[in-house]
Structure formats: structure tokens, C-alpha cells
């Protein structure tokens, strides 16, 4: 199973074992009680989660006390892919061919780079294309 990076654990919060988390995913399913985060030591289930000042404060199963929470600091949080046929996911873009509406190909997507204005597609030759110009080819009208 492919796991996707969805965030990173920050510092411990309080004395009861809660952690702070900085998430790159905006999907509410990722922070719902019962959701599973995959960490270095295996899967952890969310017991509670609440947003606070642009980050999340989360209680995870099996994390009791500040020391246990602090031991998780800096770990990357992974999640299972979400099945949503209406969404276009980053991991689906990597390896895709970029083409103009008239059919001219530009190359293959090597990576998707975070950028404040708009994410960028990096092609294999280093060319950068703003994601604002990306259109799923199934949405284009048929050519006459």
C-alpha cells in the first residue's frame, strides 16, 4: 500500500501526551477521531484533534505523557490515499505527461513543488509550470 505524506509532528503540548501537528492535507478525514496516522513506529489512531492557531493539537493512541509525545517530535505523518474520484492528487500527477490543448507535449512531471502563489509542476528537464494551468484532459472538449 502506498502511503502519502500528510504532515509533520511538532512539539509536545501539555503533560497528558498531546502533540502539535503541522498538516499539509486539508481533508477533514485526516483529523477525525479514529483516523490512522502512520509514524516511524507504526500506525497510531487519533483519539482527539482540534485546530489551534494554524496547527493541530492531537491525542494519539498509545501516547501517554509528555515524554512519549516529545519522542515523536519531527516525525513525518503518513496517511492512506483517500478514494475521491473528483479529486486530482499530487501522487497522480507525478509521471503524467504535460500537453497543450492542441496536443503538443512538454514532457513528464518529475515533481510537484509547493509555492505560495500556486504549486508548480517540475518537468523532467527542469521546466516549471504553475498548477493553475493544469486541466484534466477529460474536461477538454473533443477536437473536431
PDB file of C-alpha atoms in Angstrom:
ATOM      1  CA  UNK A   1       0.000   0.000   0.000  1.00  0.00           C
ATOM      2  CA  UNK A   2       1.252   3.462  -0.894  1.00  0.00           C
ATOM      3  CA  UNK A   3       1.274   5.972   1.951  1.00  0.00           C
ATOM      4  CA  UNK A   4       1.190   9.719   1.352  1.00  0.00           C
ATOM      5  CA  UNK A   5       2.982  12.365   3.389  1.00  0.00           C
ATOM      6  CA  UNK A   6       0.317  14.475   5.102  1.00  0.00           C
ATOM      7  CA  UNK A   7       2.287  16.444   7.684  1.00  0.00           C
ATOM      8  CA  UNK A   8       4.882  16.515  10.444  1.00  0.00           C
ATOM      9  CA  UNK A   9       4.699  16.241  14.207  1.00  0.00           C
ATOM     10  CA  UNK A  10       5.772  19.284  16.185  1.00  0.00           C
ATOM     11  CA  UNK A  11       6.426  19.606  19.892  1.00  0.00           C
ATOM     12  CA  UNK A  12       4.554  18.061  22.787  1.00  0.00           C
ATOM     13  CA  UNK A  13       1.554  20.014  24.089  1.00  0.00           C
ATOM     14  CA  UNK A  14       0.868  19.874  27.818  1.00  0.00           C
ATOM     15  CA  UNK A  15       1.545  16.990  30.175  1.00  0.00           C
ATOM     16  CA  UNK A  16      -1.007  14.377  29.038  1.00  0.00           C
ATOM     17  CA  UNK A  17       0.705  13.246  25.829  1.00  0.00           C
ATOM     18  CA  UNK A  18      -0.864  15.511  23.230  1.00  0.00           C
ATOM     19  CA  UNK A  19       1.271  16.599  20.280  1.00  0.00           C
ATOM     20  CA  UNK A  20       1.131  19.503  17.862  1.00  0.00           C
ATOM     21  CA  UNK A  21       0.982  18.667  14.179  1.00  0.00           C
ATOM     22  CA  UNK A  22       1.526  20.750  11.052  1.00  0.00           C
ATOM     23  CA  UNK A  23      -0.597  19.214   8.299  1.00  0.00           C
ATOM     24  CA  UNK A  24      -0.205  19.663   4.566  1.00  0.00           C
ATOM     25  CA  UNK A  25      -3.534  17.932   3.939  1.00  0.00           C
ATOM     26  CA  UNK A  26      -6.766  19.910   4.112  1.00  0.00           C
ATOM     27  CA  UNK A  27      -9.002  16.838   4.201  1.00  0.00           C
ATOM     28  CA  UNK A  28     -11.141  16.655   7.369  1.00  0.00           C
ATOM     29  CA  UNK A  29     -10.929  12.855   7.332  1.00  0.00           C
ATOM     30  CA  UNK A  30      -7.246  13.133   8.288  1.00  0.00           C
ATOM     31  CA  UNK A  31      -8.030  14.605  11.735  1.00  0.00           C
ATOM     32  CA  UNK A  32     -11.281  12.845  12.615  1.00  0.00           C
ATOM     33  CA  UNK A  33     -11.281  10.616  15.717  1.00  0.00           C
ATOM     34  CA  UNK A  34     -10.498   7.098  14.543  1.00  0.00           C
ATOM     35  CA  UNK A  35      -8.327   8.226  11.620  1.00  0.00           C
ATOM     36  CA  UNK A  36      -4.990   6.446  11.367  1.00  0.00           C
ATOM     37  CA  UNK A  37      -1.633   8.203  11.047  1.00  0.00           C
ATOM     38  CA  UNK A  38       1.388   6.111  10.117  1.00  0.00           C
ATOM     39  CA  UNK A  39       4.527   7.098  12.042  1.00  0.00           C
ATOM     40  CA  UNK A  40       8.035   5.637  12.326  1.00  0.00           C
ATOM     41  CA  UNK A  41       6.927   3.133  14.971  1.00  0.00           C
ATOM     42  CA  UNK A  42       3.750   2.098  13.166  1.00  0.00           C
ATOM     43  CA  UNK A  43       0.135   3.196  12.904  1.00  0.00           C
ATOM     44  CA  UNK A  44      -1.476   5.420  15.552  1.00  0.00           C
ATOM     45  CA  UNK A  45      -5.180   6.186  15.854  1.00  0.00           C
ATOM     46  CA  UNK A  46      -6.403   9.708  16.548  1.00  0.00           C
ATOM     47  CA  UNK A  47      -8.286   9.911  19.836  1.00  0.00           C
ATOM     48  CA  UNK A  48      -8.991  13.660  19.707  1.00  0.00           C
ATOM     49  CA  UNK A  49      -7.903  16.523  17.457  1.00  0.00           C
ATOM     50  CA  UNK A  50      -8.579  20.241  17.445  1.00  0.00           C
ATOM     51  CA  UNK A  51      -7.276  23.094  15.356  1.00  0.00           C
ATOM     52  CA  UNK A  52      -5.429  25.858  17.172  1.00  0.00           C
ATOM     53  CA  UNK A  53      -3.508  28.801  15.659  1.00  0.00           C
ATOM     54  CA  UNK A  54      -2.864  27.180  12.284  1.00  0.00           C
ATOM     55  CA  UNK A  55      -1.788  23.802  13.634  1.00  0.00           C
ATOM     56  CA  UNK A  56      -3.452  20.790  15.201  1.00  0.00           C
ATOM     57  CA  UNK A  57      -3.343  19.585  18.789  1.00  0.00           C
ATOM     58  CA  UNK A  58      -3.801  15.820  18.710  1.00  0.00           C
ATOM     59  CA  UNK A  59      -4.049  12.949  21.179  1.00  0.00           C
ATOM     60  CA  UNK A  60      -2.879   9.665  19.646  1.00  0.00           C
ATOM     61  CA  UNK A  61      -3.473   6.124  20.864  1.00  0.00           C
ATOM     62  CA  UNK A  62      -0.575   4.736  22.844  1.00  0.00           C
ATOM     63  CA  UNK A  63       0.950   8.124  23.644  1.00  0.00           C
ATOM     64  CA  UNK A  64       0.636   8.794  27.373  1.00  0.00           C
ATOM     65  CA  UNK A  65       2.654  11.567  28.956  1.00  0.00           C
ATOM     66  CA  UNK A  66       4.818  14.404  27.777  1.00  0.00           C
ATOM     67  CA  UNK A  67       7.947  12.248  27.316  1.00  0.00           C
ATOM     68  CA  UNK A  68       6.158   9.886  24.929  1.00  0.00           C
ATOM     69  CA  UNK A  69       4.769  12.839  22.969  1.00  0.00           C
ATOM     70  CA  UNK A  70       8.175  14.547  22.807  1.00  0.00           C
ATOM     71  CA  UNK A  71       9.707  11.322  21.429  1.00  0.00           C
ATOM     72  CA  UNK A  72       7.508  11.703  18.322  1.00  0.00           C
ATOM     73  CA  UNK A  73       8.739  15.236  17.575  1.00  0.00           C
ATOM     74  CA  UNK A  74       9.828  15.796  13.976  1.00  0.00           C
ATOM     75  CA  UNK A  75       8.380  12.585  12.587  1.00  0.00           C
ATOM     76  CA  UNK A  76       6.693  12.675   9.207  1.00  0.00           C
ATOM     77  CA  UNK A  77       2.995  11.767   9.286  1.00  0.00           C
ATOM     78  CA  UNK A  78       1.783   9.442   6.543  1.00  0.00           C
ATOM     79  CA  UNK A  79      -1.788   8.586   5.612  1.00  0.00           C
ATOM     80  CA  UNK A  80      -3.513   6.189   3.285  1.00  0.00           C
ATOM     81  CA  UNK A  81      -4.773   7.595  -0.028  1.00  0.00           C
ATOM     82  CA  UNK A  82      -8.380   8.807   0.040  1.00  0.00           C
ATOM     83  CA  UNK A  83     -10.648   7.449  -2.661  1.00  0.00           C
ATOM     84  CA  UNK A  84     -12.255  10.527  -4.225  1.00  0.00           C
ATOM     85  CA  UNK A  85     -12.948  10.265  -7.960  1.00  0.00           C
ATOM     86  CA  UNK A  86     -13.486  14.044  -8.230  1.00  0.00           C
ATOM     87  CA  UNK A  87     -10.044  14.948  -6.860  1.00  0.00           C
ATOM     88  CA  UNK A  88      -6.721  15.188  -8.666  1.00  0.00           C
ATOM     89  CA  UNK A  89      -3.948  14.107  -6.265  1.00  0.00           C
ATOM     90  CA  UNK A  90      -0.284  15.080  -6.304  1.00  0.00           C
ATOM     91  CA  UNK A  91       0.872  11.466  -6.454  1.00  0.00           C
ATOM     92  CA  UNK A  92      -1.251  11.022  -9.586  1.00  0.00           C
ATOM     93  CA  UNK A  93       0.464  13.963 -11.308  1.00  0.00           C
ATOM     94  CA  UNK A  94       3.996  12.587 -10.964  1.00  0.00           C
ATOM     95  CA  UNK A  95       4.762  10.648 -14.128  1.00  0.00           C
ATOM     96  CA  UNK A  96       1.913  12.272 -16.095  1.00  0.00           C
ATOM     97  CA  UNK A  97       2.598  13.816 -19.490  1.00  0.00           C
ATOM     98  CA  UNK A  98       2.030  17.574 -19.825  1.00  0.00           C
ATOM     99  CA  UNK A  99       0.490  18.664 -23.118  1.00  0.00           C
ATOM    100  CA  UNK A 100      -1.075  21.817 -24.516  1.00  0.00           C
ATOM    101  CA  UNK A 101      -4.733  21.737 -25.655  1.00  0.00           C
ATOM    102  CA  UNK A 102      -3.525  21.465 -29.273  1.00  0.00           C
ATOM    103  CA  UNK A 103      -1.684  18.235 -28.430  1.00  0.00           C
ATOM    104  CA  UNK A 104       1.941  19.455 -28.205  1.00  0.00           C
ATOM    105  CA  UNK A 105       3.712  17.610 -25.371  1.00  0.00           C
ATOM    106  CA  UNK A 106       6.052  19.392 -22.966  1.00  0.00           C
ATOM    107  CA  UNK A 107       7.358  16.435 -21.010  1.00  0.00           C
ATOM    108  CA  UNK A 108       6.743  14.288 -17.973  1.00  0.00           C
ATOM    109  CA  UNK A 109       6.076  15.578 -14.444  1.00  0.00           C
ATOM    110  CA  UNK A 110       9.014  14.732 -12.155  1.00  0.00           C
ATOM    111  CA  UNK A 111       7.780  16.513  -9.009  1.00  0.00           C
ATOM    112  CA  UNK A 112       5.218  18.920  -7.609  1.00  0.00           C
ATOM    113  CA  UNK A 113       6.786  21.839  -5.737  1.00  0.00           C
ATOM    114  CA  UNK A 114       4.997  23.838  -3.047  1.00  0.00           C
ATOM    115  CA  UNK A 115       4.880  27.540  -3.859  1.00  0.00           C
ATOM    116  CA  UNK A 116       2.949  30.287  -2.013  1.00  0.00           C
ATOM    117  CA  UNK A 117       1.163  31.617  -5.097  1.00  0.00           C
ATOM    118  CA  UNK A 118       0.450  28.267  -6.759  1.00  0.00           C
ATOM    119  CA  UNK A 119       2.103  24.861  -6.677  1.00  0.00           C
ATOM    120  CA  UNK A 120       4.490  24.199  -9.563  1.00  0.00           C
ATOM    121  CA  UNK A 121       4.885  21.157 -11.752  1.00  0.00           C
ATOM    122  CA  UNK A 122       8.565  20.399 -12.316  1.00  0.00           C
ATOM    123  CA  UNK A 123       9.150  18.555 -15.554  1.00  0.00           C
ATOM    124  CA  UNK A 124      11.985  16.066 -16.086  1.00  0.00           C
ATOM    125  CA  UNK A 125      14.000  18.737 -17.943  1.00  0.00           C
ATOM    126  CA  UNK A 126      13.612  21.273 -15.091  1.00  0.00           C
ATOM    127  CA  UNK A 127      10.822  23.341 -16.666  1.00  0.00           C
ATOM    128  CA  UNK A 128       8.374  24.754 -14.098  1.00  0.00           C
ATOM    129  CA  UNK A 129       4.652  25.096 -14.842  1.00  0.00           C
ATOM    130  CA  UNK A 130       2.141  26.695 -12.397  1.00  0.00           C
ATOM    131  CA  UNK A 131      -0.620  24.267 -11.432  1.00  0.00           C
ATOM    132  CA  UNK A 132      -3.187  26.997 -12.134  1.00  0.00           C
ATOM    133  CA  UNK A 133      -2.839  25.993 -15.795  1.00  0.00           C
ATOM    134  CA  UNK A 134      -3.403  22.274 -15.211  1.00  0.00           C
ATOM    135  CA  UNK A 135      -6.618  20.830 -16.635  1.00  0.00           C
ATOM    136  CA  UNK A 136      -7.643  17.198 -16.561  1.00  0.00           C
ATOM    137  CA  UNK A 137      -7.820  16.094 -20.204  1.00  0.00           C
ATOM    138  CA  UNK A 138     -11.225  14.508 -19.640  1.00  0.00           C
ATOM    139  CA  UNK A 139     -12.603  18.036 -19.138  1.00  0.00           C
ATOM    140  CA  UNK A 140     -11.419  19.296 -22.538  1.00  0.00           C
ATOM    141  CA  UNK A 141     -13.889  19.376 -25.436  1.00  0.00           C
ATOM    142  CA  UNK A 142     -13.356  16.837 -28.197  1.00  0.00           C
ATOM    143  CA  UNK A 143     -11.264  18.053 -31.112  1.00  0.00           C
ATOM    144  CA  UNK A 144     -13.158  18.453 -34.376  1.00  0.00           C
TER     145      UNK A 144
END
